[in-house]
């Protein structure tokens, strides 16, 4: 047998899974329902060790040995022999949202479960194993123990706001249906001392190990199930006068109809499109990390292939193979299924930004535009006009070639109109300052306003042909516009506008470029060819040669390695299941039949051509159906009640880990990209605001040095993380964290201040001094002499002695000093407004009557009681107007 022992992060609660190794082809797992303490699990493992030794008392032939230490279970997979278990053996912290850590998988381990004695070998097993391992789990797969990464922040926090009465009924139902001892532990609490924890079912579309967990999801406790997403995750710190604001970018790649560039185009019969990625930018004030007390904001946008039946034939070996429409779809059946999914998840309006070419000598990309316009026009006939799909065609390539038009200015206009229509999510009501100083743009903002803040309704869906270069730039511009609104809603800027060449936008642009490069590598096989700088026309000449290399790399990847990658993805996602007696994966001429279910069997139900949406969706628009409180959505939730002092919901211990030895080098908030350290000029000590426009030669990046240093900084951010804690003495094989109840309502307000200190070894100190140290001339405008004179040093020494004697608590020594002792010492007269001012006592200065009257008048003005203006006031105001405007 294998024993899988999982613990919570504090290693105080344990669960045990028993995996039978005597079955050659079946998976037999027994979940021990009991929750063990550290002492109990130690005794259990001791008994197992003792009972399985060959001779009693003989230590050499131990019956129990640790096979592997891991951080979670990815899943179980079977090809033609027995099952394998896939474990995460290395992880790296990539982001932090409200105290919930998001990790990147760094390394995995596949262990064959059946014993060698019962193993039935198959000649093709090794090849299937190689194909499966071709999906590199250590590249851009992410997971979190306590935060649902498959849903947006808006969904996760909307679920948290569910009314208390609903939760109470849900808890009773859970209790009746549950046979788990641990489930009921928190319920027998006194009235009023309970906290409700809500765990929602993940959104299957963005979960990449759904099929790998299918074999065990109904037999093991949900804490063992770790759902992983594929895409991108990056986080940077925007420091606004020392106030830490975390900017996070999370991209979720769809696991439906997933694949590589030329092999997956358009949509399948279920409305899932190729290269579909949901990008969410989250902004929050890191000084308060609790979801209930902190300030959080997010904005979501989507990219995906044109939702039609189309493809490109790569057998021609052309850089741009011709686009062909594979099936006629006069009633826009596929597009209807796709937009129905979007209405359920995002609400209305759905805005399509189509960036493909409109004017071409030979009809190529325009084929897609014409078909998409026809589909959208057809579907809009049946939708109410206020919820119609908005279609924006814009030939980005044509405008890029034009010398008269600035591409990004035009994109900015589109971005403003889009964000105004959809709004964005923020979990707090509008600031009082936005009422005092109303902004025209803010008042026109769409979305859905609720007492607790704002909700994003609808989404922007951007596409070009590949959904890579043009799409990433367009998404960056929309994200930049939304970021301005997000910062304004949190009261951090006075107007919802952000300029290029500011530290904040540079930091955001770098995040988006990493995001674009990563998604481009996954789908196209190379990094981005055209970047934001290319469209701004400020890219250096060396960039053109790099662009050519990326184009060649993309072409090579598409021609030679994409087919193997596609096979691996099909096997990993369970689209193809190896079966004895049927053709192998590498023998199939095409995978078309695997992705289009209607080719293998006729669908029983036919959808209406006119009422093309799911029942109930229209009733709740513009709100997304998935976020509405109804019976169908409540079935997706698991509600559990905790005692408010229970360890499982103690977010302070969870985040700060007081039971572990931690050091600054491994502190995540110090390792991530920081606007002050990485972008703020080091030689200009004028304005530290990240919203000040800088000259290109003033940036922190140029001071940091050449490209190698910049790449080093990017690499550091990409791999920024805290190292995993050392394994404990017990046989702990998986850290399956008992933190199933997600974000709790009654979390305490926990302060998390990021300390701008970096403890490094001597090798790094020289580098840091070189970049951070500034001359006194730069800072103060004067040069200090190298060595002070002897007279100055003597005066300074006397001054220090005087200060020491002044601040001694023993007053008798001061009385002993007579006047003639101090004749030769310089008398230092205090220039403070405080008459008595030292470290022991302070006497506040007296305030004259006029100052008190001015202060009271100011207080009254704040309450709306204005004082009548006198003659002097009128004269002063008239003088001001004359000087200001005349």
mmCIF file of N, CA, C and O in Angstrom, residues 433 484 816:
data_model
loop_
_atom_site.group_PDB
_atom_site.id
_atom_site.type_symbol
_atom_site.label_atom_id
_atom_site.label_comp_id
_atom_site.label_asym_id
_atom_site.label_seq_id
_atom_site.Cartn_x
_atom_site.Cartn_y
_atom_site.Cartn_z
ATOM 1 N N UNK A 433 -14.628 61.588 -1.719
ATOM 2 C CA UNK A 433 -13.937 62.595 -2.534
ATOM 3 C C UNK A 433 -14.514 62.656 -3.948
ATOM 4 O O UNK A 433 -14.508 63.697 -4.584
ATOM 5 N N UNK A 484 -6.795 53.016 -14.547
ATOM 6 C CA UNK A 484 -6.997 54.406 -14.102
ATOM 7 C C UNK A 484 -8.280 54.523 -13.282
ATOM 8 O O UNK A 484 -8.303 55.163 -12.221
ATOM 9 N N UNK A 816 24.341 70.612 39.531
ATOM 10 C CA UNK A 816 25.736 70.740 39.950
ATOM 11 C C UNK A 816 26.519 71.646 38.987
ATOM 12 O O UNK A 816 27.400 72.380 39.378
#
